[in-house]
């Protein structure tokens, strides 16, 4: 039998009044706080799921960019190699005893130009997997045999005039 059934009405009124007084001590407490806490917890979980989805999407996009950058750089390298080979062939036909070739210039990590690498082939990738940005193409020619028998003056203007007469 429950405890309140053993009590008379007067005792039950006193107990109810005590409970009511005790509840009044908590009147300043926000009665909707629990509902808000549950609502905000659900929202936080939903946002965390969304963040995980966005992070996964971001990683996929970065992978795609990396693949596309690699394909672009391979295409640039392949095209440059073909152009450089064709340049050597055409230059050797135009200047039979001369030699010429193209050098792809690229920017180094320290910001210095790389003009010592005379290869027409592919470049090595940096630690991020990306090929350094290209800054230009250098033309290297050897005309020593072509100038055989010509006296070259130390004045650059005179040298330019003599070269221009042959072209």
PDB file of N, CA and C in Angstrom, residues 13-14 19 22-23 27-28 31 37-38 40 52 97 108 131 133 137 153 157 160-161:
ATOM      1  N   UNK A  13      -1.998  17.440   3.100  1.00  0.00           N
ATOM      2  CA  UNK A  13      -1.934  18.856   2.752  1.00  0.00           C
ATOM      3  C   UNK A  13      -0.615  19.468   3.192  1.00  0.00           C
ATOM      4  N   UNK A  14      -0.140  19.092   4.398  1.00  0.00           N
ATOM      5  CA  UNK A  14       1.150  19.601   4.879  1.00  0.00           C
ATOM      6  C   UNK A  14       2.279  19.122   3.964  1.00  0.00           C
ATOM      7  N   UNK A  19       6.227  20.316  -0.267  1.00  0.00           N
ATOM      8  CA  UNK A  19       6.717  20.069  -1.645  1.00  0.00           C
ATOM      9  C   UNK A  19       6.605  21.336  -2.484  1.00  0.00           C
ATOM     10  N   UNK A  22       9.317  23.695  -1.462  1.00  0.00           N
ATOM     11  CA  UNK A  22      10.605  23.231  -2.012  1.00  0.00           C
ATOM     12  C   UNK A  22      10.693  23.529  -3.512  1.00  0.00           C
ATOM     13  N   UNK A  23       9.598  23.377  -4.220  1.00  0.00           N
ATOM     14  CA  UNK A  23       9.590  23.691  -5.654  1.00  0.00           C
ATOM     15  C   UNK A  23       9.804  25.177  -5.893  1.00  0.00           C
ATOM     16  N   UNK A  27      12.295  28.079  -8.574  1.00  0.00           N
ATOM     17  CA  UNK A  27      11.514  28.867  -9.527  1.00  0.00           C
ATOM     18  C   UNK A  27      12.401  29.657 -10.493  1.00  0.00           C
ATOM     19  N   UNK A  28      13.632  29.971 -10.072  1.00  0.00           N
ATOM     20  CA  UNK A  28      14.524  30.730 -10.945  1.00  0.00           C
ATOM     21  C   UNK A  28      15.150  29.857 -12.043  1.00  0.00           C
ATOM     22  N   UNK A  31      12.775  26.254 -16.840  1.00  0.00           N
ATOM     23  CA  UNK A  31      12.094  24.970 -16.962  1.00  0.00           C
ATOM     24  C   UNK A  31      12.250  24.364 -18.363  1.00  0.00           C
ATOM     25  N   UNK A  37      18.559  21.930 -24.092  1.00  0.00           N
ATOM     26  CA  UNK A  37      19.789  21.130 -24.091  1.00  0.00           C
ATOM     27  C   UNK A  37      19.660  19.964 -25.069  1.00  0.00           C
ATOM     28  N   UNK A  38      18.545  19.283 -25.030  1.00  0.00           N
ATOM     29  CA  UNK A  38      18.324  18.151 -25.950  1.00  0.00           C
ATOM     30  C   UNK A  38      18.305  18.645 -27.388  1.00  0.00           C
ATOM     31  N   UNK A  40      19.707  21.411 -28.644  1.00  0.00           N
ATOM     32  CA  UNK A  40      21.050  21.835 -29.053  1.00  0.00           C
ATOM     33  C   UNK A  40      21.983  20.644 -29.234  1.00  0.00           C
ATOM     34  N   UNK A  52      31.740  16.265 -41.018  1.00  0.00           N
ATOM     35  CA  UNK A  52      32.437  15.066 -41.495  1.00  0.00           C
ATOM     36  C   UNK A  52      32.215  14.876 -42.993  1.00  0.00           C
ATOM     37  N   UNK A  97      75.844  23.596 -89.444  1.00  0.00           N
ATOM     38  CA  UNK A  97      76.900  23.257 -88.477  1.00  0.00           C
ATOM     39  C   UNK A  97      76.594  23.805 -87.087  1.00  0.00           C
ATOM     40  N   UNK A 108      62.190  27.720 -58.843  1.00  0.00           N
ATOM     41  CA  UNK A 108      62.611  26.840 -57.742  1.00  0.00           C
ATOM     42  C   UNK A 108      61.919  27.264 -56.459  1.00  0.00           C
ATOM     43  N   UNK A 131      54.446  19.790 -59.844  1.00  0.00           N
ATOM     44  CA  UNK A 131      55.615  20.271 -60.561  1.00  0.00           C
ATOM     45  C   UNK A 131      55.673  21.780 -60.382  1.00  0.00           C
ATOM     46  N   UNK A 133      56.082  25.679 -60.965  1.00  0.00           N
ATOM     47  CA  UNK A 133      55.519  26.487 -62.041  1.00  0.00           C
ATOM     48  C   UNK A 133      56.615  26.852 -63.039  1.00  0.00           C
ATOM     49  N   UNK A 137      60.868  29.700 -71.408  1.00  0.00           N
ATOM     50  CA  UNK A 137      61.649  28.788 -72.227  1.00  0.00           C
ATOM     51  C   UNK A 137      62.902  29.522 -72.650  1.00  0.00           C
ATOM     52  N   UNK A 153      84.287  41.209 -83.508  1.00  0.00           N
ATOM     53  CA  UNK A 153      84.763  42.358 -82.748  1.00  0.00           C
ATOM     54  C   UNK A 153      84.258  42.254 -81.318  1.00  0.00           C
ATOM     55  N   UNK A 157      77.443  45.743 -80.703  1.00  0.00           N
ATOM     56  CA  UNK A 157      76.675  46.267 -81.831  1.00  0.00           C
ATOM     57  C   UNK A 157      77.205  45.713 -83.146  1.00  0.00           C
ATOM     58  N   UNK A 160      76.138  42.053 -83.516  1.00  0.00           N
ATOM     59  CA  UNK A 160      74.729  41.939 -83.893  1.00  0.00           C
ATOM     60  C   UNK A 160      74.561  42.237 -85.384  1.00  0.00           C
ATOM     61  N   UNK A 161      75.249  43.253 -85.898  1.00  0.00           N
ATOM     62  CA  UNK A 161      75.149  43.577 -87.318  1.00  0.00           C
ATOM     63  C   UNK A 161      75.640  42.413 -88.175  1.00  0.00           C
TER      64      UNK A 161
END
